[in-house]
Short mmCIF file of C-alpha atoms and ligand atoms in Angstrom, two decimals:
data_model
loop_
_atom_site.label_atom_id
_atom_site.label_comp_id
_atom_site.label_asym_id
_atom_site.label_seq_id
_atom_site.Cartn_x
_atom_site.Cartn_y
_atom_site.Cartn_z
CA UNK L 1 309.10 136.87 51.85
CA UNK L 2 309.65 140.33 50.40
CA UNK L 3 312.64 142.04 51.97
CA UNK L 4 314.97 144.99 51.21
CA UNK L 5 318.06 144.41 49.18
CA UNK L 6 320.02 146.02 51.99
CA UNK L 7 319.11 143.12 54.29
CA UNK L 8 320.37 140.58 51.75
CA UNK L 9 323.60 142.43 51.18
CA UNK L 10 324.33 142.55 54.91
CA UNK L 11 323.67 138.82 55.14
CA UNK L 12 326.00 138.25 52.21
CA UNK L 13 328.74 140.24 53.95
CA UNK L 14 328.34 138.24 57.12
CA UNK L 15 328.50 134.95 55.28
CA UNK L 16 331.32 135.99 52.96
CA UNK L 17 329.23 135.30 49.90
CA UNK L 18 327.29 137.19 47.24
CA UNK L 19 323.60 137.32 46.51
CA UNK L 20 322.52 136.59 42.94
CA UNK L 21 320.42 139.20 41.19
CA UNK L 22 318.59 137.50 38.39
CA UNK L 23 316.94 139.45 35.59
CA UNK L 24 313.41 138.36 34.69
CA UNK L 25 311.25 139.15 31.67
CA UNK L 26 308.13 137.01 32.13
CA UNK L 27 306.19 134.85 34.58
CA UNK L 28 308.22 131.73 33.71
CA UNK L 29 311.53 133.45 34.53
CA UNK L 30 310.16 134.62 37.86
CA UNK L 31 309.02 131.13 38.68
CA UNK L 32 312.34 129.49 37.65
CA UNK L 33 314.37 131.86 39.87
CA UNK L 34 312.13 131.42 42.90
CA UNK L 35 311.98 127.66 42.48
CA UNK L 36 315.81 127.44 42.49
CA UNK L 37 316.13 129.82 45.44
CA UNK L 38 313.60 127.86 47.48
CA UNK L 39 315.20 124.54 46.70
CA UNK L 40 318.63 125.86 47.67
CA UNK L 41 317.18 127.68 50.66
CA UNK L 42 319.03 130.83 49.59
CA UNK L 43 317.76 134.40 49.31
CA UNK L 44 317.76 136.04 45.87
CA UNK L 45 317.11 139.32 44.08
CA UNK L 46 314.71 139.39 41.11
CA UNK L 47 315.27 142.44 38.89
CA UNK L 48 314.28 144.05 35.65
CA UNK L 49 316.04 146.85 33.83
CA UNK L 50 314.20 149.97 32.69
CA UNK L 51 315.15 149.32 29.03
CA UNK L 52 313.55 145.87 29.21
CA UNK L 53 310.15 147.34 30.06
CA UNK L 54 309.60 147.80 26.33
CA UNK L 55 309.14 144.03 26.11
CA UNK L 56 307.88 143.37 29.61
CA UNK L 57 305.76 146.34 30.84
CA UNK L 58 306.25 147.40 34.48
CA UNK L 59 302.52 147.45 35.18
CA UNK L 60 302.37 143.74 34.41
CA UNK L 61 305.80 142.67 35.71
CA UNK L 62 305.80 144.62 38.97
CA UNK L 63 302.69 143.00 40.54
CA UNK L 64 303.99 139.52 39.57
CA UNK L 65 307.47 140.16 40.91
CA UNK L 66 306.28 141.63 44.20
CA UNK L 67 303.70 138.89 44.65
CA UNK L 68 306.23 136.16 43.94
CA UNK L 69 308.59 137.63 46.47
CA UNK L 70 305.88 137.88 49.12
CA UNK L 71 304.86 134.29 48.63
CA UNK L 72 308.38 132.84 48.42
CA UNK L 73 309.68 130.54 51.21
CA UNK L 74 312.97 132.42 51.15
CA UNK L 75 313.84 136.15 51.38
CA UNK L 76 313.52 137.87 48.02
CA UNK L 77 314.24 141.51 47.14
CA UNK L 78 312.61 143.10 44.11
CA UNK L 79 314.95 145.49 42.29
CA UNK L 80 314.78 147.94 39.42
CA UNK L 81 318.00 147.42 37.45
CA UNK L 82 319.50 150.31 35.46
CA UNK L 83 316.86 152.85 36.25
CA UNK L 84 317.43 155.72 33.82
CA UNK L 85 314.59 158.09 34.64
CA UNK L 86 313.23 159.43 37.93
CA UNK L 87 309.73 158.69 36.62
CA UNK L 88 310.40 154.95 36.24
CA UNK L 89 312.19 154.73 39.58
CA UNK L 90 309.22 156.45 41.26
CA UNK L 91 306.78 154.02 39.67
CA UNK L 92 308.85 151.00 40.77
CA UNK L 93 308.88 152.29 44.31
CA UNK L 94 305.10 152.82 44.21
CA UNK L 95 304.65 149.27 43.03
CA UNK L 96 306.61 148.02 46.05
CA UNK L 97 310.10 147.36 44.68
CA UNK L 98 312.39 147.19 47.72
CA UNK L 99 315.41 148.40 45.79
CA UNK L 100 316.25 150.68 42.84
CA UNK L 101 319.33 151.39 40.77
CA UNK L 102 319.95 154.77 39.29
CA UNK L 103 322.30 154.45 36.33
CA UNK L 104 323.61 157.95 35.52
CA UNK L 105 327.11 156.57 35.01
CA UNK L 106 327.38 158.22 31.59
CA UNK L 107 326.65 161.64 33.03
CA UNK L 108 329.36 163.98 34.44
CA UNK L 109 330.50 163.14 37.97
CA UNK L 110 328.82 166.12 39.70
CA UNK L 111 325.55 165.51 37.88
CA UNK L 112 325.70 161.81 38.76
CA UNK L 113 326.14 162.77 42.40
CA UNK L 114 323.24 165.25 42.32
CA UNK L 115 320.86 162.82 40.60
CA UNK L 116 321.83 159.97 42.91
CA UNK L 117 321.20 162.11 45.98
CA UNK L 118 317.68 162.85 44.81
CA UNK L 119 317.01 159.14 44.42
CA UNK L 120 318.48 158.28 47.81
CA UNK L 121 316.12 160.86 49.33
CA UNK L 122 313.12 159.53 47.46
CA UNK L 123 313.87 155.86 48.18
CA UNK L 124 314.28 156.58 51.88
CA UNK L 125 310.56 157.55 51.98
CA UNK L 126 309.82 153.91 51.00
CA UNK L 127 312.58 152.34 53.09
CA UNK L 128 314.06 151.10 49.82
CA UNK L 129 317.70 150.34 48.99
CA UNK L 130 319.65 152.35 46.39
CA UNK L 131 322.42 151.13 44.05
CA UNK L 132 324.32 153.42 41.75
CA UNK L 133 327.15 152.95 39.21
CA UNK L 134 330.43 154.71 38.79
CA UNK L 135 332.73 154.10 35.82
CA UNK L 136 331.28 152.45 32.75
CA UNK L 137 330.42 148.74 32.43
CA UNK L 138 330.90 147.50 28.89
CA UNK L 139 328.34 146.17 26.39
CA UNK L 140 324.77 147.27 26.94
CA UNK L 141 321.77 146.38 29.05
CA UNK L 142 318.91 146.43 26.54
CA UNK L 143 320.37 149.49 24.92
CA UNK L 144 321.29 149.88 21.26
CA UNK L 145 324.63 151.40 22.02
CA UNK L 146 327.75 149.44 22.98
CA UNK L 147 329.57 151.14 25.85
CA UNK L 148 333.38 151.29 26.05
CA UNK L 149 334.63 150.15 29.46
CA UNK L 150 335.94 152.79 31.83
CA UNK L 151 337.19 151.37 35.12
CA UNK L 152 335.82 152.90 38.29
CA UNK L 153 338.34 155.30 39.85
CA UNK L 154 338.76 154.23 43.46
CA UNK L 155 339.31 157.76 44.79
CA UNK L 156 336.26 159.11 42.98
CA UNK L 157 334.26 156.13 44.19
CA UNK L 158 335.07 157.08 47.77
CA UNK L 159 333.92 160.66 47.23
CA UNK L 160 330.81 159.43 45.37
CA UNK L 161 329.75 157.08 48.22
CA UNK L 162 330.36 159.74 50.92
CA UNK L 163 328.46 162.40 48.96
CA UNK L 164 325.47 160.32 48.01
CA UNK L 165 325.06 157.86 50.92
CA UNK L 166 324.04 155.05 48.58
CA UNK L 167 323.65 151.50 49.87
CA UNK L 168 325.55 149.66 47.15
CA UNK L 169 328.03 150.62 44.44
CA UNK L 170 328.22 148.99 40.99
CA UNK L 171 331.81 148.93 39.84
CA UNK L 172 333.38 148.78 36.41
CA UNK L 173 336.47 146.54 36.47
CA UNK L 174 336.53 145.22 32.90
CA UNK L 175 333.07 143.58 33.17
CA UNK L 176 330.50 143.91 30.39
CA UNK L 177 326.86 143.04 29.80
CA UNK L 178 326.07 140.25 27.34
CA UNK L 179 328.14 137.26 26.27
CA UNK L 180 331.96 137.78 26.48
CA UNK L 181 333.98 136.48 23.52
CA UNK L 182 336.23 134.87 26.15
CA UNK L 183 335.88 134.91 29.96
CA UNK L 184 337.29 138.19 31.12
CA UNK L 185 340.36 138.78 33.29
CA UNK L 186 338.74 141.37 35.59
CA UNK L 187 340.87 144.18 37.09
CA UNK L 188 341.11 142.70 40.56
CA UNK L 189 343.75 145.32 41.41
CA UNK L 190 341.19 148.06 40.83
CA UNK L 191 338.53 146.16 42.80
CA UNK L 192 340.99 145.72 45.72
CA UNK L 193 341.63 149.47 45.79
CA UNK L 194 337.90 150.26 45.71
CA UNK L 195 337.27 147.70 48.49
CA UNK L 196 340.02 149.18 50.67
CA UNK L 197 338.43 152.64 50.53
CA UNK L 198 334.70 151.81 50.63
CA UNK L 199 332.57 150.26 53.31
CA UNK L 200 329.40 149.57 51.44
CA UNK L 201 328.62 146.42 49.46
CA UNK L 202 329.91 146.29 45.89
CA UNK L 203 328.01 145.07 42.90
CA UNK L 204 329.26 143.20 39.86
CA UNK L 205 327.28 143.60 36.64
CA UNK L 206 327.81 141.50 33.52
CA UNK L 207 327.89 138.21 35.39
CA UNK L 208 327.17 135.96 32.39
CA UNK L 209 330.36 134.14 31.32
CA UNK L 210 332.55 134.98 34.25
CA UNK L 211 334.39 131.93 35.59
CA UNK L 212 333.68 130.37 39.00
CA UNK L 213 337.25 131.14 40.08
CA UNK L 214 336.88 134.82 39.14
CA UNK L 215 333.49 135.08 40.89
CA UNK L 216 335.13 133.71 44.09
CA UNK L 217 338.02 136.17 43.83
CA UNK L 218 335.52 139.07 43.43
CA UNK L 219 333.52 137.84 46.45
CA UNK L 220 336.75 137.86 48.48
CA UNK L 221 337.19 141.52 47.47
CA UNK L 222 333.83 142.81 48.59
CA UNK L 223 331.40 141.93 45.76
CA UNK L 224 328.08 141.21 47.49
CA UNK L 225 325.61 141.32 44.58
CA UNK L 226 326.16 139.69 41.22
CA UNK L 227 323.88 140.41 38.25
CA UNK L 228 322.96 137.66 35.81
CA UNK L 229 320.76 138.48 32.87
CA UNK L 230 321.93 137.02 29.54
CA UNK L 231 322.50 133.53 30.92
CA UNK L 232 318.93 133.41 32.18
CA UNK L 233 317.38 134.57 28.85
CA UNK L 234 319.67 132.20 26.96
CA UNK L 235 318.72 129.34 29.29
CA UNK L 236 315.05 129.97 28.60
CA UNK L 237 315.60 130.11 24.82
CA UNK L 238 317.76 126.98 24.70
CA UNK L 239 315.31 124.88 26.68
CA UNK L 240 312.39 126.18 24.55
CA UNK L 241 314.29 125.42 21.34
CA UNK L 242 315.27 121.91 22.45
CA UNK L 243 311.58 121.17 23.26
CA UNK L 244 310.34 122.62 19.91
CA UNK L 245 313.01 120.68 18.02
CA UNK L 246 311.92 117.34 19.50
CA UNK L 247 308.21 117.56 18.78
CA UNK L 248 306.10 118.25 15.70
CA UNK L 249 303.35 119.78 17.74
CA UNK L 250 304.72 122.01 20.51
CA UNK L 251 302.10 122.85 23.15
CA UNK L 252 302.12 125.94 25.27
CA UNK L 253 301.95 124.22 28.62
CA UNK L 254 305.03 122.07 28.08
CA UNK L 255 306.82 125.02 26.51
CA UNK L 256 306.03 127.15 29.61
CA UNK L 257 307.37 124.40 31.88
CA UNK L 258 310.58 124.18 29.76
CA UNK L 259 311.08 127.93 30.09
CA UNK L 260 310.80 127.63 33.87
CA UNK L 261 313.30 124.77 33.79
CA UNK L 262 315.85 126.58 31.71
CA UNK L 263 315.85 129.52 34.09
CA UNK L 264 315.77 127.26 37.16
CA UNK L 265 318.92 125.39 36.02
CA UNK L 266 320.83 128.57 35.32
CA UNK L 267 319.82 130.11 38.67
CA UNK L 268 320.82 127.00 40.61
CA UNK L 269 324.20 126.88 38.96
CA UNK L 270 324.94 130.45 39.91
CA UNK L 271 323.53 130.34 43.42
CA UNK L 272 325.85 127.40 44.15
CA UNK L 273 328.89 129.48 43.14
CA UNK L 274 327.72 132.69 44.88
CA UNK L 275 327.11 130.85 48.15
CA UNK L 276 330.95 130.47 48.12
CA UNK L 277 331.15 127.27 50.09
CA UNK L 278 333.59 124.45 49.55
CA UNK L 279 330.96 122.07 48.13
P1 13P O 301 324.76 139.87 31.87
O1 13P O 301 323.68 140.00 30.83
O2 13P O 301 326.09 139.87 31.31
O3 13P O 301 324.50 138.69 32.73
O4 13P O 301 324.69 141.17 32.78
C1 13P O 301 323.68 141.30 33.71
C2 13P O 301 323.63 142.69 34.29
O5 13P O 301 324.67 143.18 34.70
C3 13P O 301 322.33 143.29 34.44
O6 13P O 301 322.43 144.60 34.90
#
């Protein structure tokens, strides 16, 4: 069933867990995520970043994502990740996304507030949830540029949330998009300060490669949404390669099933951690 992200974040808070937000780039990825979520009877978020629309156009992805959510046996929110332009955010809302992220984290603070306010106003017309980012997450999300990490300032985060009335805040605590050279030691001290000042759910980007122990610590400090992109794409590629390597004549239908499987296994592994239960 298609639901707002806000509903899933509130549920995560009540259950002291986090909801997984899995990036998708084609039909097989959508199917793999939903299959895992249904099997584990756990709500999920499926998302796509604006920069990824170069490969996977919104006019094709959006109807598939929304339809998959509507037909799922569990609650699913459909989210625009790293929205960079108001135009793209508006289109996603028109297509029925139940959540959007504005990423103007590289803009000056006041400008970030002003832009975010506009999106909050627009999204409210659709009853959609809004996530925004403060500080700079490292790496890149489909961008050519590598960003240097700047941790979120807890005091500025408090002002930002009060001024914008967003529903969820993406924090920068040493996390980065893409594969880490080694699992990061995140700045839990910074997260703790943010959590003590802010009431709304917090979002952790750059989930690929973070250890189970670190995920659990982050959940205990208010992280309610965790983004996983690279691990899903890598899972799809690895399963596809393994299949192509073991046959002389790969056929599309088996390849497609392997793609679903690769994403399904990755999603299941992360949902299990994010549910934050002692086995
Ligand atoms: P990873 O690619 O590191 O999993 O990051 C995902 C993300 O934060 C998408 O916004």
